[in-house]
Coordinates of C-alpha atoms in Angstrom, one line a residue:
X248 CA 42.7 30.5 -29.1
X249 CA 44.3 33.4 -31.5
X250 CA 44.4 32.0 -34.7
X251 CA 41.2 29.2 -33.9
X252 CA 39.3 28.2 -37.1
X253 CA 35.9 27.0 -36.0
X254 CA 34.1 24.5 -38.3
X255 CA 30.5 24.4 -38.3
X256 CA 28.9 21.2 -37.5
X257 CA 26.8 20.3 -40.4
X258 CA 23.3 19.9 -40.2
X259 CA 21.7 16.3 -40.9
X260 CA 18.0 15.5 -40.7
X261 CA 17.4 12.2 -38.4
X262 CA 15.8 9.3 -39.6
X263 CA 15.2 6.7 -37.1
X264 CA 16.5 5.0 -34.0
X265 CA 16.9 1.3 -34.5
X266 CA 17.8 -2.1 -32.0
X267 CA 19.9 -4.4 -33.5
X268 CA 19.7 -8.0 -33.2
X269 CA 20.3 -11.6 -34.9
X270 CA 18.5 -14.7 -35.2
X271 CA 20.9 -17.6 -36.3
X272 CA 23.5 -14.6 -37.9
X273 CA 20.1 -13.1 -40.1
X274 CA 20.0 -9.5 -39.1
X275 CA 17.0 -8.2 -37.4
X276 CA 17.2 -4.2 -37.8
X277 CA 14.0 -3.1 -35.5
X278 CA 12.8 0.5 -36.1
X279 CA 11.3 1.3 -32.9
X280 CA 10.8 5.4 -34.0
X281 CA 11.3 7.7 -36.3
X282 CA 9.4 6.6 -39.7
X283 CA 6.7 8.8 -41.0
X284 CA 3.1 8.5 -39.8
X285 CA 1.6 5.4 -41.5
X286 CA -1.8 5.3 -42.9
X287 CA -4.2 2.1 -43.2
X288 CA -7.0 0.6 -41.1
X289 CA -5.6 -2.8 -41.5
X290 CA -2.0 -3.6 -41.1
X291 CA -1.9 -5.1 -44.8
X292 CA -3.0 -1.6 -45.7
X293 CA -0.5 0.0 -43.7
X294 CA 2.1 -2.2 -45.5
X295 CA 0.8 -1.0 -49.1
X296 CA 1.0 2.4 -47.9
X297 CA 4.6 2.3 -46.9
X298 CA 5.5 0.3 -50.2
X299 CA 3.7 3.0 -52.1
X300 CA 4.8 6.1 -50.3
X301 CA 7.4 5.6 -48.2
X302 CA 9.7 3.1 -49.8
X303 CA 12.7 5.5 -50.1
X304 CA 12.6 5.1 -46.4
X305 CA 13.5 1.4 -46.4
X306 CA 16.1 1.7 -49.2
X307 CA 17.6 5.0 -46.8
X308 CA 17.8 2.2 -43.9
X309 CA 18.5 -1.4 -45.3
X310 CA 20.9 -0.1 -48.1
X311 CA 24.7 1.0 -48.0
X312 CA 25.8 2.8 -46.5
X313 CA 23.9 2.0 -43.2
X314 CA 22.8 -1.3 -44.2
X315 CA 23.9 -3.9 -46.8
X316 CA 22.6 -5.9 -49.7
X317 CA 21.6 -8.8 -47.2
X318 CA 19.7 -6.6 -44.6
X319 CA 16.7 -7.2 -43.2
X320 CA 14.2 -4.8 -41.0
X321 CA 11.6 -4.7 -38.8
X322 CA 9.3 -1.7 -38.8
X323 CA 6.9 -1.7 -35.5
X324 CA 3.7 -0.2 -36.4
X325 CA 0.4 0.4 -34.4
X326 CA -1.7 -3.0 -34.2
X327 CA -5.3 -3.2 -36.1
X328 CA -6.0 -6.2 -33.7
X329 CA -6.8 -6.0 -30.0
X330 CA -5.1 -9.1 -29.4
X331 CA -2.0 -7.9 -30.6
X332 CA 0.7 -6.6 -28.2
X333 CA 2.6 -5.3 -31.3
X334 CA 2.5 -5.2 -35.1
X335 CA 5.3 -5.4 -37.8
X336 CA 6.0 -4.6 -41.2
X337 CA 8.6 -7.1 -42.6
X338 CA 11.5 -5.3 -45.2
X339 CA 14.1 -6.7 -47.0
X340 CA 16.3 -5.6 -50.3
X341 CA 13.5 -6.1 -53.0
X342 CA 10.8 -4.8 -50.9
X343 CA 8.2 -6.5 -48.1
X344 CA 7.4 -10.2 -47.2
X345 CA 4.1 -11.4 -45.3
X346 CA 6.1 -13.4 -42.7
X347 CA 9.2 -13.8 -41.4
X348 CA 9.9 -16.2 -38.8
X349 CA 13.2 -15.1 -37.7
X350 CA 12.1 -11.8 -36.9
X351 CA 9.5 -12.8 -34.6
X352 CA 11.9 -14.6 -32.6
X353 CA 14.0 -11.7 -31.6
X354 CA 11.0 -9.5 -31.5
X355 CA 9.4 -11.3 -29.5
X356 CA 12.2 -11.5 -26.7
X357 CA 12.6 -7.6 -27.5
X358 CA 9.0 -7.0 -26.5
X359 CA 9.4 -8.9 -23.0
X360 CA 12.8 -7.2 -22.4
X361 CA 11.3 -3.8 -23.3
X362 CA 7.5 -4.2 -21.7
X363 CA 5.8 -4.0 -24.7
X364 CA 3.9 -7.0 -23.2
X365 CA 1.5 -6.3 -20.1
X366 CA 1.4 -9.7 -18.4
X367 CA 4.9 -11.0 -18.3
X368 CA 5.5 -14.3 -16.7
X369 CA 7.6 -17.1 -15.7
X370 CA 8.7 -19.5 -16.9
X371 CA 7.2 -18.1 -20.2
X372 CA 5.6 -15.2 -21.3
X373 CA 3.3 -15.0 -24.2
X374 CA 3.5 -12.3 -26.9
X375 CA 1.0 -11.8 -29.5
X376 CA 2.5 -10.2 -32.6
X377 CA 0.6 -8.8 -35.7
X378 CA 2.4 -9.8 -38.8
X379 CA 1.0 -9.1 -42.3
X380 CA 0.0 -12.9 -43.0
X381 CA -2.0 -13.0 -39.5
X382 CA -1.6 -13.0 -35.7
X383 CA 1.3 -14.8 -34.3
X384 CA 1.4 -16.3 -30.8
X385 CA 4.8 -16.6 -29.6
X386 CA 6.5 -17.7 -25.8
X387 CA 9.2 -16.1 -24.5
X388 CA 11.7 -18.2 -22.0
X389 CA 11.5 -15.5 -18.8
X390 CA 13.8 -16.4 -15.9
X391 CA 12.5 -13.3 -13.9
X392 CA 14.8 -11.1 -15.0
X393 CA 16.0 -11.8 -18.7
X394 CA 14.1 -13.4 -21.9
X395 CA 15.7 -15.7 -23.8
X396 CA 14.6 -18.6 -26.3
X397 CA 11.7 -18.3 -28.0
X398 CA 9.0 -21.0 -29.9
X399 CA 6.3 -19.2 -31.6
X400 CA 2.7 -21.2 -33.4
X401 CA 2.4 -20.0 -36.7
X402 CA -0.7 -19.1 -38.8
X403 CA -2.1 -21.9 -40.7
X404 CA 0.6 -23.4 -43.1
X405 CA -0.2 -25.7 -46.0
X406 CA 0.8 -27.2 -49.4
X407 CA 0.1 -25.3 -52.7
X408 CA 0.8 -27.9 -55.3
X409 CA 3.4 -30.7 -55.5
X410 CA 5.5 -31.8 -58.1
X411 CA 5.1 -28.9 -60.5
X412 CA 7.2 -29.0 -63.6
X413 CA 8.8 -25.9 -64.6
X414 CA 10.9 -25.0 -67.4
X415 CA 14.3 -23.3 -65.8
X416 CA 16.4 -22.2 -68.9
X417 CA 19.7 -23.3 -67.2
X418 CA 18.1 -26.1 -66.0
X419 CA 15.9 -27.2 -68.1
X420 CA 12.4 -29.1 -66.7
X421 CA 12.6 -29.3 -63.1
X422 CA 9.8 -30.4 -60.5
X423 CA 9.3 -28.1 -57.2
X424 CA 6.7 -28.3 -54.7
X425 CA 5.0 -25.0 -53.2
X426 CA 3.9 -24.7 -49.5
X427 CA 2.7 -21.7 -47.3
X428 CA 4.1 -20.9 -44.0
X429 CA 3.0 -17.1 -43.8
X430 CA 4.5 -16.6 -47.0
X431 CA 4.7 -19.2 -50.2
X432 CA 8.3 -20.9 -51.2
X433 CA 9.1 -23.5 -53.5
X434 CA 11.5 -26.5 -52.7
X435 CA 13.8 -28.4 -54.7
X436 CA 17.2 -30.3 -53.6
X437 CA 19.9 -28.7 -54.5
X438 CA 21.3 -31.9 -56.4
X439 CA 18.7 -31.1 -58.9
X440 CA 20.3 -28.0 -59.8
X441 CA 24.1 -29.3 -60.0
X442 CA 24.7 -28.1 -56.5
X443 CA 25.8 -29.2 -53.0
X444 CA 25.2 -27.0 -49.7
X445 CA 28.0 -27.9 -48.0
X446 CA 31.0 -27.1 -51.1
X447 CA 29.2 -24.9 -53.5
X448 CA 29.4 -21.0 -53.2
X449 CA 26.7 -19.3 -51.7
X450 CA 26.1 -16.8 -54.8
X451 CA 25.9 -20.1 -56.9
X452 CA 23.3 -21.1 -54.7
X453 CA 21.7 -17.8 -54.8
X454 CA 21.5 -17.1 -58.2
X455 CA 20.0 -21.0 -59.0
X456 CA 17.5 -20.5 -56.7
X457 CA 16.5 -17.0 -58.4
X458 CA 16.1 -18.8 -61.5
X459 CA 14.0 -21.3 -60.2
X460 CA 12.1 -18.6 -58.8
X461 CA 11.8 -16.5 -61.8
X462 CA 10.7 -19.4 -64.1
X463 CA 8.2 -20.3 -61.0
X464 CA 6.6 -16.5 -61.1
X465 CA 6.5 -17.0 -65.0
X466 CA 4.9 -20.3 -65.4
X467 CA 2.7 -21.0 -62.3
X468 CA 0.0 -18.8 -60.6
X469 CA -0.3 -18.7 -57.2
X470 CA -3.4 -17.2 -55.3
X471 CA -4.2 -17.0 -51.6
X472 CA -8.3 -17.4 -51.7
X473 CA -9.4 -13.6 -51.3
X474 CA -6.4 -12.1 -50.3
X475 CA -3.9 -10.6 -53.0
X476 CA -1.5 -9.3 -51.0
X477 CA -0.6 -13.0 -50.2
X478 CA -0.7 -14.1 -53.6
X479 CA 2.8 -14.3 -54.8
X480 CA 6.1 -16.6 -54.4
X481 CA 8.2 -14.8 -51.7
X482 CA 11.5 -17.3 -52.7
X483 CA 12.7 -20.4 -53.5
X484 CA 14.5 -23.2 -50.9
X485 CA 17.4 -25.5 -52.0
X486 CA 17.3 -28.1 -49.6
X487 CA 20.1 -31.1 -48.9
X488 CA 17.3 -33.5 -49.7
X489 CA 17.0 -34.9 -46.4
X490 CA 13.2 -35.4 -45.9
X491 CA 13.5 -39.0 -44.7
X492 CA 10.9 -40.1 -41.6
X493 CA 14.2 -40.5 -39.4
X494 CA 14.1 -36.9 -38.0
X495 CA 17.9 -36.2 -38.8
X496 CA 18.9 -32.8 -39.1
X497 CA 18.4 -31.3 -42.3
X498 CA 19.9 -28.5 -44.1
X499 CA 18.9 -26.1 -46.5
X500 CA 19.2 -22.4 -47.8
X501 CA 16.3 -20.1 -48.0
X502 CA 16.7 -17.2 -51.1
X503 CA 14.0 -14.7 -51.4
X504 CA 13.8 -11.0 -52.5
X505 CA 16.4 -9.9 -54.7
X506 CA 19.0 -13.3 -54.6
X507 CA 18.9 -12.4 -51.0
X508 CA 20.3 -15.3 -49.0
X509 CA 18.8 -16.2 -45.5
X510 CA 22.0 -16.9 -43.0
X511 CA 19.5 -18.7 -40.3
X512 CA 17.0 -21.2 -41.3
X513 CA 14.3 -18.8 -42.1
X514 CA 11.3 -19.5 -39.8
X515 CA 8.8 -18.9 -42.1
X516 CA 10.8 -21.5 -44.7
X517 CA 10.8 -24.3 -41.8
X518 CA 6.8 -23.9 -41.3
X519 CA 6.2 -24.0 -44.8
X520 CA 8.8 -27.3 -45.4
X521 CA 7.3 -29.0 -41.9
X522 CA 3.4 -28.5 -43.2
X523 CA 4.9 -30.1 -46.7
X524 CA 7.1 -33.4 -44.7
X525 CA 3.4 -33.6 -42.6
X526 CA 1.4 -33.6 -46.3
X527 CA 4.1 -36.1 -47.4
X528 CA 3.9 -38.1 -44.3
X529 CA 7.4 -37.5 -43.7
X530 CA 6.7 -36.1 -39.9
X531 CA 3.4 -36.8 -37.5
X532 CA 2.1 -34.4 -35.3
X533 CA 4.3 -33.3 -32.6
X534 CA 7.3 -35.1 -34.0
X535 CA 9.9 -32.4 -33.9
X536 CA 12.8 -32.0 -36.5
X537 CA 15.8 -29.7 -36.5
X538 CA 16.7 -27.3 -39.8
X539 CA 20.1 -26.2 -40.3
X540 CA 21.8 -23.3 -42.0
X541 CA 24.3 -24.8 -43.7
X542 CA 26.4 -21.9 -43.7
X543 CA 26.2 -20.6 -39.9
X544 CA 25.4 -23.8 -38.0
X545 CA 22.2 -22.1 -36.6
X546 CA 19.2 -24.7 -35.9
X547 CA 15.3 -24.1 -35.6
X548 CA 13.2 -27.0 -34.3
X549 CA 9.9 -27.3 -35.9
X550 CA 6.9 -29.7 -35.6
X551 CA 3.3 -29.9 -36.6
X552 CA 1.3 -29.2 -33.3
X553 CA -2.7 -29.0 -35.0
X554 CA -4.1 -29.8 -38.1
X555 CA -6.3 -27.0 -39.7
X556 CA -8.5 -26.3 -42.4
X557 CA -7.9 -23.4 -44.6
X558 CA -11.0 -23.5 -47.2
X559 CA -10.7 -26.6 -49.0
X560 CA -7.0 -27.4 -48.1
X561 CA -6.0 -29.3 -45.1
X562 CA -2.9 -27.6 -43.1
X563 CA -1.2 -27.8 -39.9
X564 CA -0.3 -24.9 -37.1
X565 CA 3.2 -24.9 -37.0
X566 CA 5.5 -24.4 -33.7
X567 CA 9.2 -23.0 -34.5
X568 CA 11.8 -22.6 -32.0
X569 CA 15.0 -20.7 -31.9
X570 CA 16.9 -17.5 -30.2
X571 CA 17.4 -14.1 -30.7
X572 CA 20.3 -12.0 -29.7
X573 CA 21.1 -8.2 -29.4
X574 CA 24.0 -6.8 -31.3
X575 CA 23.5 -2.9 -30.2
X576 CA 21.4 0.0 -31.3
X577 CA 21.8 2.8 -33.9
X578 CA 20.4 6.4 -34.8
X579 CA 20.6 7.1 -38.2
X580 CA 21.0 10.2 -39.7
X581 CA 20.7 12.0 -43.2
X582 CA 22.5 14.9 -44.4
X583 CA 20.1 16.9 -47.1
X584 CA 22.6 16.9 -49.8
X585 CA 23.9 13.7 -49.4
X586 CA 22.7 12.3 -52.5
X587 CA 24.7 8.8 -52.2
X588 CA 23.5 8.5 -48.6
X589 CA 19.5 7.9 -49.4
X590 CA 20.6 4.1 -50.6
X591 CA 22.4 2.1 -53.3
X592 CA 23.3 -1.4 -53.7
X593 CA 26.4 -3.5 -55.1

């Protein structure tokens, strides 16, 4: 038409394609394609390579404007062990974690729905997921048409130390427990830092937990025998203090990374807490307990199912159950001159 002015479409470089899910309200952004080649003979080497050479991709996909402060991503990588159906690197706002149960729950359902498992069976399909902490076996309910709820068996979980006294500047001397469920977490009742999980602001909870984590990192050396990649504190979990043996539902909040708040009950955190309660004889083998997010009200169940030895330590394998849901899919792009679009956090 006369006078028509055509604007040339801007060129933009594809970053990646994702499938969006959530488990108990906690995001699961599964990166299914578009990520650069990752080098490494083991999954821990692959995780280290991404951290050292491709961290700008994590920031671009997780941070604003595509994500947010509490976004969580699962990067699918090539398995390096024969038994695995798929392998995953977990990414959060401040870096990488060795285990994430809420991702395993959604990812196991995704694997069945998208044919990543060779042998799909009813009423359950077995999915082996290689995580940085080790091989995790999930069982996905399947009715012949649709995948549903998921349970998974953890890597060996154990108590690292109990009643550790740490000096936290704002709160003074506190006693915490540290337990491992694929990653190390500290546990303390919220009332010990003057908070109530039901009524306190979530940022007050996050700040307090982060201060406890910072103090532990300064004062307590955490070591996983023979593996430096696993030898660090992932975060602090503030509980409602309900550790009684009667099996009532208990609430807690997991704060990890850079004050990132888990909306779900946190699968690896529940694993570590079940191991801690079993160690304290508050839960018996094959006894199920429910753990609830104090904000979304989502529930994961956990139970110790098998005693194991980890070097000189005694621990358990824990079964965690929950359900993941689909939210959509995304194709992310980046224009070459978009410096802000490379990722930022407020």
